[in-house]
CSV table of C-alpha atoms in Angstrom, one decimal:
chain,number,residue,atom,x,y,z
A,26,UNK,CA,-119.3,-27.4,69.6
A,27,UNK,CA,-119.3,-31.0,67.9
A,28,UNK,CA,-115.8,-29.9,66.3
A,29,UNK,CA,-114.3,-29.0,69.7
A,30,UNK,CA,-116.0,-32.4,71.0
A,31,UNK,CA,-114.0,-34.5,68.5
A,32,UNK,CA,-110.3,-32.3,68.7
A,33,UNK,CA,-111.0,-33.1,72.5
A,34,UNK,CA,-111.5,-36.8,71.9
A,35,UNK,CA,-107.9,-39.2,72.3
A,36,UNK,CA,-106.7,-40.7,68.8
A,37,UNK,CA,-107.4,-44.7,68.9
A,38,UNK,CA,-104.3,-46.7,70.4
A,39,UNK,CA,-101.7,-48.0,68.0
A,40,UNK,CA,-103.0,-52.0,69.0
A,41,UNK,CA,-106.6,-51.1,68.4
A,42,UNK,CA,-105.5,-50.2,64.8
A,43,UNK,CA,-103.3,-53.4,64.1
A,44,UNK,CA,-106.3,-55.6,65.5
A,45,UNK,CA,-109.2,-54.0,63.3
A,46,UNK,CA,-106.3,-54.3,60.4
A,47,UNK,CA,-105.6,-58.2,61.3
A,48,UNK,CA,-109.7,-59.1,61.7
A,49,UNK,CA,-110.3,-57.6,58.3
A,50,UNK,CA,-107.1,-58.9,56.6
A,51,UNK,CA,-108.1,-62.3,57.8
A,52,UNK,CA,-111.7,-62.2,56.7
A,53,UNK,CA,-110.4,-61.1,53.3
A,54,UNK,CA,-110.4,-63.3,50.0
A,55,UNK,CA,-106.6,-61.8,49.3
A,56,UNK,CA,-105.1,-64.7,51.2
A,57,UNK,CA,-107.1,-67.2,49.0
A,58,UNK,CA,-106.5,-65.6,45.9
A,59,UNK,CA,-103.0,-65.1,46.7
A,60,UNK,CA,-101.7,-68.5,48.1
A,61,UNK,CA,-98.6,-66.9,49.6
A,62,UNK,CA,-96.5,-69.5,52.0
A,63,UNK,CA,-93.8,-67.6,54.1
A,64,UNK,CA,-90.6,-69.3,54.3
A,65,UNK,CA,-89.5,-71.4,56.9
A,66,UNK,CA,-87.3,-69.0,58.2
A,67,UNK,CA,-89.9,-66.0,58.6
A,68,UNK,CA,-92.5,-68.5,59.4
A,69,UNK,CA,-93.6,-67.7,63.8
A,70,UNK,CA,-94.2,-71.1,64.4
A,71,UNK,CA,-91.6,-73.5,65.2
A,72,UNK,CA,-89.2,-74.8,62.4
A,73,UNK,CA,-88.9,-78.4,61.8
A,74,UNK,CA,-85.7,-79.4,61.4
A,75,UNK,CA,-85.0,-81.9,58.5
A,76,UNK,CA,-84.2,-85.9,59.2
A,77,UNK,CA,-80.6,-86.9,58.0
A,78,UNK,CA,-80.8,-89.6,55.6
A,79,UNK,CA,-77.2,-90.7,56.3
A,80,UNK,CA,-77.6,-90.2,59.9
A,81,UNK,CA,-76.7,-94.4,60.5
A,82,UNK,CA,-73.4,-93.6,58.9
A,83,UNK,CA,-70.5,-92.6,61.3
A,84,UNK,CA,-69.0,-89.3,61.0
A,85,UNK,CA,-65.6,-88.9,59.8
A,86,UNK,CA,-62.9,-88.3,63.0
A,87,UNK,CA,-61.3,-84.7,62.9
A,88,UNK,CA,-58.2,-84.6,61.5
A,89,UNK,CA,-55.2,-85.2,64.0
A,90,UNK,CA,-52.0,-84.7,62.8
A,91,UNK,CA,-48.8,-87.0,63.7
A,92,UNK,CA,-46.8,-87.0,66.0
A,93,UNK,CA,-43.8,-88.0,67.5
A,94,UNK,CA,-45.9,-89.4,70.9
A,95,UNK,CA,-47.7,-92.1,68.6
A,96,UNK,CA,-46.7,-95.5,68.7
A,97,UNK,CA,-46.0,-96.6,65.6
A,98,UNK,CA,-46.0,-100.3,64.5
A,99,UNK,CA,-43.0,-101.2,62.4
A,100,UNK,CA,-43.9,-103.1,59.0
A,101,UNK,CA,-43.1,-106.7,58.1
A,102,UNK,CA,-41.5,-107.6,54.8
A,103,UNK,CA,-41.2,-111.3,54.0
A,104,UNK,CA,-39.3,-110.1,50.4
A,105,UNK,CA,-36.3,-112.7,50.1
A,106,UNK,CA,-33.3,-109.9,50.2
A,107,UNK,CA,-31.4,-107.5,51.8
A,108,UNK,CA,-33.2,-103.7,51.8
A,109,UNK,CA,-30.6,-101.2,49.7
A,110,UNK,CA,-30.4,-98.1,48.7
A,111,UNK,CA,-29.3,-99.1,44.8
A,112,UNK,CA,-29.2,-102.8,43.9
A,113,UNK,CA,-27.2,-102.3,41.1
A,114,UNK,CA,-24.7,-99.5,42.1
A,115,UNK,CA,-23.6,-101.5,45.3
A,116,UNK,CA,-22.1,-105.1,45.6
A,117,UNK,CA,-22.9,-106.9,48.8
A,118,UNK,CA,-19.6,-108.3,48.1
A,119,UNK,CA,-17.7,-105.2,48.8
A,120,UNK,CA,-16.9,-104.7,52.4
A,121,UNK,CA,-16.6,-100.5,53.4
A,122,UNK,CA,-14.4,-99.1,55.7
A,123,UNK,CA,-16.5,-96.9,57.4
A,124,UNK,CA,-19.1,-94.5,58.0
A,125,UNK,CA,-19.7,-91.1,57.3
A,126,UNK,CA,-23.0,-91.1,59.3
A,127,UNK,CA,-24.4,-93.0,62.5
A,128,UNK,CA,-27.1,-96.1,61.8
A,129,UNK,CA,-30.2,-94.1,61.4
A,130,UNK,CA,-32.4,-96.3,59.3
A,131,UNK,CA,-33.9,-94.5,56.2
A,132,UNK,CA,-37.0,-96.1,56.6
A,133,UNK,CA,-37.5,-94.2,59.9
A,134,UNK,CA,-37.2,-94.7,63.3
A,135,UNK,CA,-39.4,-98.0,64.3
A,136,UNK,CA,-40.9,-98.4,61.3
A,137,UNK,CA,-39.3,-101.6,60.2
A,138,UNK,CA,-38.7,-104.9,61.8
A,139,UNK,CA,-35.3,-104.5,60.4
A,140,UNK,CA,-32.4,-102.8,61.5
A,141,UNK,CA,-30.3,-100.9,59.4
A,142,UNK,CA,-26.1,-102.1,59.7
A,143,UNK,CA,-25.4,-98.7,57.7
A,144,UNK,CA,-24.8,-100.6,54.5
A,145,UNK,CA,-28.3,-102.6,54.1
A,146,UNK,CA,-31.5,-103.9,56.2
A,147,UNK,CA,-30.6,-107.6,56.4
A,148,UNK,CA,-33.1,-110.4,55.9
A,149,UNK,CA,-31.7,-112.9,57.7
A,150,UNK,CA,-31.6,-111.8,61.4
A,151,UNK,CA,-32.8,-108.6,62.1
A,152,UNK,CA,-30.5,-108.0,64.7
A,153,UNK,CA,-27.1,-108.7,62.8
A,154,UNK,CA,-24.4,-106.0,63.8
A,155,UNK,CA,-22.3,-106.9,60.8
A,156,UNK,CA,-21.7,-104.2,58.2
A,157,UNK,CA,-20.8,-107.1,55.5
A,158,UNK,CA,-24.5,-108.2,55.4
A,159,UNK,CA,-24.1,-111.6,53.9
A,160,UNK,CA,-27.2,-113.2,52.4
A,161,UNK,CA,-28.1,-116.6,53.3
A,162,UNK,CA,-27.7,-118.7,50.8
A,163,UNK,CA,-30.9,-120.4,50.8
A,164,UNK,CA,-32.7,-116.4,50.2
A,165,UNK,CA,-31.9,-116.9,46.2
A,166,UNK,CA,-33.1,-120.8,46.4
A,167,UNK,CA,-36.4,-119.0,47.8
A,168,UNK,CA,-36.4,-116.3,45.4
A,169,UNK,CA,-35.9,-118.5,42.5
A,170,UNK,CA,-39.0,-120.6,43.7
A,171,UNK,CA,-41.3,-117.5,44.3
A,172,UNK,CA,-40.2,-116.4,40.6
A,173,UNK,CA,-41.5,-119.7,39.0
A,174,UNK,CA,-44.8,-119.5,41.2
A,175,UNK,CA,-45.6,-116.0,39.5
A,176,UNK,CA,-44.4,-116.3,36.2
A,177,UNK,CA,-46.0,-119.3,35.5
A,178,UNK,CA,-45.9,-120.8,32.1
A,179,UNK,CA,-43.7,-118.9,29.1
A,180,UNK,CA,-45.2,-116.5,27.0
A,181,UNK,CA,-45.6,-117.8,23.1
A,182,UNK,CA,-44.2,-115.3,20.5
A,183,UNK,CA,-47.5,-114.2,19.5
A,184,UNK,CA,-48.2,-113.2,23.4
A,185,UNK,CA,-44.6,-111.7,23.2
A,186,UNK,CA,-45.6,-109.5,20.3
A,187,UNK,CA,-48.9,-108.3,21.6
A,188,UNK,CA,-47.1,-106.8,24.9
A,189,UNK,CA,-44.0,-105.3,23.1
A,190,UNK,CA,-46.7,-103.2,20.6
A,191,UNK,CA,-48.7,-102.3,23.8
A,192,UNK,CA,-45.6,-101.1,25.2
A,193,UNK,CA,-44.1,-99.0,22.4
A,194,UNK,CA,-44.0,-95.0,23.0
A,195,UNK,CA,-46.5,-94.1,20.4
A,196,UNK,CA,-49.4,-96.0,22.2
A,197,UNK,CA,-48.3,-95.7,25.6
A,198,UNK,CA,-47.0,-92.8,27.7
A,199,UNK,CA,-46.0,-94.6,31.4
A,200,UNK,CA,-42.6,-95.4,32.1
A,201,UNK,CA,-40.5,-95.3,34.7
A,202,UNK,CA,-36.4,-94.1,34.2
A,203,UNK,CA,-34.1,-95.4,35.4
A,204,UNK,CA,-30.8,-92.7,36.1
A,205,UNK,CA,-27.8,-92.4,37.8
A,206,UNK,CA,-28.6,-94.0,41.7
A,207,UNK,CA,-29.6,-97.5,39.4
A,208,UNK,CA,-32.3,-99.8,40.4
A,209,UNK,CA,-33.8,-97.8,44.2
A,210,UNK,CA,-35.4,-100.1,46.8
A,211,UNK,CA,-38.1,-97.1,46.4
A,212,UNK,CA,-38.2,-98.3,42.5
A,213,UNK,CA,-39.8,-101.5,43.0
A,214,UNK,CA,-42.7,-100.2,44.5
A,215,UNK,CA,-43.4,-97.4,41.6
A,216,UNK,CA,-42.7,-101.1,39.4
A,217,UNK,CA,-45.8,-102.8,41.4
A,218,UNK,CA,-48.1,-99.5,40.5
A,219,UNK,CA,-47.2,-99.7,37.3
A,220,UNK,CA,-48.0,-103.3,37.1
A,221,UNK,CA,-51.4,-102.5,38.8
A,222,UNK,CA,-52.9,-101.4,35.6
A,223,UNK,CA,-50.8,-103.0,32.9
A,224,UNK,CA,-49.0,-106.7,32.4
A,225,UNK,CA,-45.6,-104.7,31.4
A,226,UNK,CA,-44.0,-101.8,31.6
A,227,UNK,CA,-41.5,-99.4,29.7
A,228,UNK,CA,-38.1,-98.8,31.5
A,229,UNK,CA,-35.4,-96.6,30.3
A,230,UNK,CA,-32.1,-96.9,31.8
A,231,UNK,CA,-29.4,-94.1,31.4
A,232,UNK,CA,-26.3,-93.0,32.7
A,233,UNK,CA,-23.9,-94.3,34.8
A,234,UNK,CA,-26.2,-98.1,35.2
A,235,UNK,CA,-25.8,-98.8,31.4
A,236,UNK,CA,-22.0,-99.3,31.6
A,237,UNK,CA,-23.4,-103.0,32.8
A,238,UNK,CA,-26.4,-103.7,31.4
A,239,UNK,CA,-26.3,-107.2,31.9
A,240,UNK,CA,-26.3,-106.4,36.1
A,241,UNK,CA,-29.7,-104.2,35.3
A,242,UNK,CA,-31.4,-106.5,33.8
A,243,UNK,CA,-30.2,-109.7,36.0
A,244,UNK,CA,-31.1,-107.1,39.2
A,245,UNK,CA,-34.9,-106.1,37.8
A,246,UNK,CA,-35.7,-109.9,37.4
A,247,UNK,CA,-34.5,-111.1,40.6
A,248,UNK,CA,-35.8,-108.2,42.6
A,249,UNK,CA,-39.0,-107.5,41.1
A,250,UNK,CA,-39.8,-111.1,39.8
A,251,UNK,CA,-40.8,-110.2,37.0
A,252,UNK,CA,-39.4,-110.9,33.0
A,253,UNK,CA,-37.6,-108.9,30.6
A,254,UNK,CA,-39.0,-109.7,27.2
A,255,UNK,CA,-37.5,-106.8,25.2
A,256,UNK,CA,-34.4,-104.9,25.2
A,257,UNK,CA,-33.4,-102.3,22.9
A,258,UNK,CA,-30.5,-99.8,23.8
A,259,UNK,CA,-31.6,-98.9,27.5
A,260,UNK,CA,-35.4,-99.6,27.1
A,261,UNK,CA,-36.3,-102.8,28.9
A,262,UNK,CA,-40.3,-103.9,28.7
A,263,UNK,CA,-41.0,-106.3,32.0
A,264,UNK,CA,-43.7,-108.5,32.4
A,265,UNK,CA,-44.8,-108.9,35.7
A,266,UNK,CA,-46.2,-112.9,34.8
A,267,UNK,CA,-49.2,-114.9,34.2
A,268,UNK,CA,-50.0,-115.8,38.1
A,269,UNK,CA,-48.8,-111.7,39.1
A,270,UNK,CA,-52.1,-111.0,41.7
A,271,UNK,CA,-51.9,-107.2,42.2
A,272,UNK,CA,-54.2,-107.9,45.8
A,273,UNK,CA,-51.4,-109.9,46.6
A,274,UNK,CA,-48.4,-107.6,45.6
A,275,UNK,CA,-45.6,-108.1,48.6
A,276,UNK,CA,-45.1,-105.5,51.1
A,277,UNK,CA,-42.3,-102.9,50.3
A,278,UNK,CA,-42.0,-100.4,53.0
A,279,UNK,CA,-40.5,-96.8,51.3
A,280,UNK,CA,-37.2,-95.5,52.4
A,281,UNK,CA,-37.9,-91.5,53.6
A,282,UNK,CA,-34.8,-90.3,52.6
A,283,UNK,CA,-30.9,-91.3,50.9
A,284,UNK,CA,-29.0,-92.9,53.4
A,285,UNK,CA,-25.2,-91.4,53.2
A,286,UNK,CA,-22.7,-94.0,50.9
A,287,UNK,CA,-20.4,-95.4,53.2
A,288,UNK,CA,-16.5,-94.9,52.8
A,289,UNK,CA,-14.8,-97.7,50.5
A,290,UNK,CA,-10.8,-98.3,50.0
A,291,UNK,CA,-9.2,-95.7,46.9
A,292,UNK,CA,-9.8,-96.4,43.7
A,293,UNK,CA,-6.3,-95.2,42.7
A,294,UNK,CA,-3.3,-96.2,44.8
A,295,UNK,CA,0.0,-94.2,45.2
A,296,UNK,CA,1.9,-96.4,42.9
A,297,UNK,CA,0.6,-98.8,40.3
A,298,UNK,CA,1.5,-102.5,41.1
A,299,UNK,CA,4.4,-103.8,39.4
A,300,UNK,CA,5.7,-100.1,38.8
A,301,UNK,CA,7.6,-97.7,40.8
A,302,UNK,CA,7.2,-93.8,41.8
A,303,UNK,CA,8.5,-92.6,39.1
A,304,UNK,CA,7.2,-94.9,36.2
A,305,UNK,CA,3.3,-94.6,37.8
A,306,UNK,CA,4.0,-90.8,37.5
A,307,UNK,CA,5.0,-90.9,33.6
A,308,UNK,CA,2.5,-93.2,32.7
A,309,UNK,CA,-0.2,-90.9,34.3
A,310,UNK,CA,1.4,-88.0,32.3
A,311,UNK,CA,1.4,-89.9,28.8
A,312,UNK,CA,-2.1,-91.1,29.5
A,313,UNK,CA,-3.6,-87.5,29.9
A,314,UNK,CA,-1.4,-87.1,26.8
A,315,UNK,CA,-3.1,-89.8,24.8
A,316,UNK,CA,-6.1,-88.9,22.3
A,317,UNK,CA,-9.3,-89.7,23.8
A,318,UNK,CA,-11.0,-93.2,22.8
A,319,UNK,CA,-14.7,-91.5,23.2
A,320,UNK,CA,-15.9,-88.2,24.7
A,321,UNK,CA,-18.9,-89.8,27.5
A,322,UNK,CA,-22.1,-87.8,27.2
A,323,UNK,CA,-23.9,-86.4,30.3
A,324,UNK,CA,-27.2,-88.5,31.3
A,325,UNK,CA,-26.0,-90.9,27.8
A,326,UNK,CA,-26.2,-94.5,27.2
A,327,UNK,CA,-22.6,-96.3,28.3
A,328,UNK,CA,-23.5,-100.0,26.8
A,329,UNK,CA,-21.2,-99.9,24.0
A,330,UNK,CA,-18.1,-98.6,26.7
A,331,UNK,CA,-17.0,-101.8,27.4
A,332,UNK,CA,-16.4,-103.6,24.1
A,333,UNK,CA,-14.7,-100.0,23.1
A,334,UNK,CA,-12.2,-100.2,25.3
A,335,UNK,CA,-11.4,-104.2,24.6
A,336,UNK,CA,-10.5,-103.4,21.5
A,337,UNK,CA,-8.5,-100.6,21.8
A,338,UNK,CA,-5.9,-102.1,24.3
A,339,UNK,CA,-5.3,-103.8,20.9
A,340,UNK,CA,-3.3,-101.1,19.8
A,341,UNK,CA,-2.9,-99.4,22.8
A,342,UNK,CA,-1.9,-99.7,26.4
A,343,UNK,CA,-3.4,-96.6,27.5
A,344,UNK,CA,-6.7,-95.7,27.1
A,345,UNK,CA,-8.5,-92.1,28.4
A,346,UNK,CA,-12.0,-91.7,28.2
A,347,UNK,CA,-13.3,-87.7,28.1
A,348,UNK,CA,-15.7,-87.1,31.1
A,349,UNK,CA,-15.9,-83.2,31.0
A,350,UNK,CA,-19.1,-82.1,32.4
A,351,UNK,CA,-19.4,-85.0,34.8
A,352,UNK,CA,-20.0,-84.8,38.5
A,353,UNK,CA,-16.8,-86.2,39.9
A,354,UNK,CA,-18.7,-89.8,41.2
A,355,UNK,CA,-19.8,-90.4,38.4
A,356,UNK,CA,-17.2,-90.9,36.4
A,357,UNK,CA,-15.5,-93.0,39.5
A,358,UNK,CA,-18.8,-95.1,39.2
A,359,UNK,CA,-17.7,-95.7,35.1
A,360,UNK,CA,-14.5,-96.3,35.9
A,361,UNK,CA,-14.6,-99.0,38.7
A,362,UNK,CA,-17.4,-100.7,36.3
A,363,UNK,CA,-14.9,-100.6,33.7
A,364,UNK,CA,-11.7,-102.2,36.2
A,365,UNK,CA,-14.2,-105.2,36.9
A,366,UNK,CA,-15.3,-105.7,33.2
A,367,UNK,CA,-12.5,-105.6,31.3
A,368,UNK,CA,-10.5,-105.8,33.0
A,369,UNK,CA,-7.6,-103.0,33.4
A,370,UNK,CA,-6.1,-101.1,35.8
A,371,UNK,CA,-7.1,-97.7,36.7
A,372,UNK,CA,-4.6,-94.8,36.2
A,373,UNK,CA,-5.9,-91.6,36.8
A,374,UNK,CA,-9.0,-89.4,37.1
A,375,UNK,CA,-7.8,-86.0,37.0
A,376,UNK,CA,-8.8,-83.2,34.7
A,377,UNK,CA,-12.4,-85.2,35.0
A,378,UNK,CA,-10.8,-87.6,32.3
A,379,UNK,CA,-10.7,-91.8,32.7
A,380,UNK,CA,-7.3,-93.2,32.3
A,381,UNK,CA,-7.0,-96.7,32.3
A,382,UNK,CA,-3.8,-99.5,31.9
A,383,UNK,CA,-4.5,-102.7,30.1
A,384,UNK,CA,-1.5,-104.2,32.4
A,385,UNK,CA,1.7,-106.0,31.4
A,386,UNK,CA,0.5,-109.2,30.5
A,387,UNK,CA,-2.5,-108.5,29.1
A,388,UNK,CA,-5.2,-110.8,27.5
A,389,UNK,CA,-8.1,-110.3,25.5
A,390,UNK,CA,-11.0,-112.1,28.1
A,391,UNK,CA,-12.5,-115.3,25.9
A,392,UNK,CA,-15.7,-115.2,27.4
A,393,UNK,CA,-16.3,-111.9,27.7
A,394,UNK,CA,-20.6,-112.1,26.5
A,395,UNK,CA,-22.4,-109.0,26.4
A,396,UNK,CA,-25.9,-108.1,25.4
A,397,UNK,CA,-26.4,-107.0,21.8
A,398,UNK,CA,-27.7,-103.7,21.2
A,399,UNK,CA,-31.0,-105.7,20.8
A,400,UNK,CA,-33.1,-108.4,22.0
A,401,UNK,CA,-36.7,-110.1,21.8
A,402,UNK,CA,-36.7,-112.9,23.5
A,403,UNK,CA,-38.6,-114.8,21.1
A,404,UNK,CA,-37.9,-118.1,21.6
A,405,UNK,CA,-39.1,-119.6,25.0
A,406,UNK,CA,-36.7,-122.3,24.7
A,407,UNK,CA,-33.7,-120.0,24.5
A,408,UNK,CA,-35.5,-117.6,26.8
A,409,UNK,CA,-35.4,-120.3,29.4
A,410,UNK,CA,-32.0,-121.5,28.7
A,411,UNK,CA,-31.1,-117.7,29.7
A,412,UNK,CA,-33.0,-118.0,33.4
A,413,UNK,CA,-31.0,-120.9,34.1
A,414,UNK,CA,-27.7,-119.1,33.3
């Protein structure tokens, strides 16, 4: 009877059973033996959340990238010359022809206060429609001035010394080359960085530039304002002057991309002047004919070209110069250097060789001074005597 009593009896609920198990659980020293803390996250009261400590700071805008809808606010330079693509591979002097592309500005559309005549960015008025670009004459007066503000006083030869050694290659790794465009308006700024963390800095000029190395170093001073107080082959050391504040470095707005060369008169005419049809075409035969003075490396250094070819007009009339190997402009570049230095006439430049005429009355130029294969500028009085030339 009592067994059929308790199989008729219903089991206890399912939240009976978790409340007798909770009551005892909590009574129980387990909890205080065990001093178990759940974690935030599978705690059942409600979570705190944390205070930011940089909460006062403002948060960083998302990122928005450009475009072409923004109005952009061109930059002023006050830098005392005409913007170029190469200082020392263009003459303001030379007037082009034409074109070969419209006036898009390389610095971008509205981005400089300057507008681009297809040649240069003029400093002088910004509207000029002029492809000659003449600079005002009083630009170098104000150049010169801002020159001897930052340079200050000359360096002594001990001062000299101490920034050559810093310089050389085994104790210092930055330098900036110089190749075949010459002296970039992009160059100066790379110049200023440079000069950011160190009073000088290395340069090494090869190629086509080094034919006049007397225009490369005349084009770093006057555009950078700085000093040259070493030379050795194609490795100039510039010092950026004792009053040089780098918070106060000018403004040199960067040219996006290489603006097209504009279209100057032949190099080689028809018919040499003075000669006829016939004579111009013997004379280019017998120069391709002649032994070659030098064989021109690619990427070498060209500062010895110039003297070489004075002296062999000597004993020669003709002289051919062996550019295998060179890009055709190149070797137009060396050779239009060369007519202007001398000077001589240019013959020919086929078979990638330079041919060039000393002329019928030829003579040897007097005052023909070019760099040695080495200078230190260590005397400041003969150092200044050289600024003033």
């Amino acid at each position: 009877m009592t067994l059929t009593r308790l199989s008729r009896q219903k089991p206890p609920s399912l939240f009976i059973t978790v409340r007798f198990l909770t009551r005892h659980l909590s009574t129980s020293k387990l909890r205080d033996h065990y001093s178990f803390q759940p974690p935030p996250s599978l705690s059942l009261g409600p979570q705190k959340s944390k205070s930011n400590p940089n909460s006062h700071k403002k948060q960083k805008p998302k990122y928005r990238p450009p475009s072409s809808l923004d109005q952009i606010k061109p930059i002023y330079s006050d830098l005392p010359f005409d913007f170029r693509f190469s200082y020392t591979e263009s003459s303001p002097t030379v007037r082009p022809i034409g074109l070969r592309e419209p006036k898009y500005s390389p610095f971008g559309p509205g981005r400089l206060d300057r507008e681009w005549t297809g040649v240069c960015a003029p400093a002088v008025d910004p509207k000029v429609k002029s492809l000659e670009g003449t600079e005002d004459p009083n630009l170098e007066a104000k150049r010169k001035l801002l020159r001897g503000r930052i340079q200050g006083a000359p360096l002594t030869e001990a001062e000299r010394k101490f920034l050559v050694e810093k310089c050389q290659r085994n104790r210092n790794k930055r330098q900036i080359n110089l190749g075949r465009d010459g002296l970039t308006h992009n160059m100066l700024n790379d110049i200023h960085n440079h000069w950011k963390f160190a009073e000088a800095v290395r340069i090494k000029c090869l190629g086509v530039p080094t034919v006049d190395m007397k225009n490369v170093c005349k084009q770093l001073e006057d555009k950078t304002f700085g000093k040259i107080i070493q030379r050795h082959g194609g490795t100039l050391i510039l010092y950026r002057g004792r009053n040089y504040n780098r918070k106060k470095r000018p403004v040199i707005p960067l040219m996006l991309w290489k603006p097209q060369e504009p279209v100057y008169p032949r190099l080689i005419k028809t018919t040499i002047d003075g000669l006829s049809i016939e004579e111009t075409k013997e004379m280019r035969k017998r120069g391709l004919a002649v032994p070659a003075l030098t064989k021109l490396a690619k990427n070498g250094y060209y500062g010895s070209l110039v003297p070489m070819v004075r002296d062999a007009f000597v004993v020669s009339e003709l002289v051919r110069i062996d550019c295998t190997g060179f890009e055709r402009s190149d070797y137009k570049k060396i050779g239009c250097k060369l007519r202007d230095l001398v000077p001589c006439i240019l013959v020919t430049f086929e078979k990638e060789q330079i041919v060039v005429w000393r002329g019928q009355d030829y003579k040897p130029p007097e005052d023909g001074h070019f760099f040695t294969d080495r200078e230190f500028f260590d005397d400041p009085g003969c150092d200044m005597e050289r600024s003033d030339e």
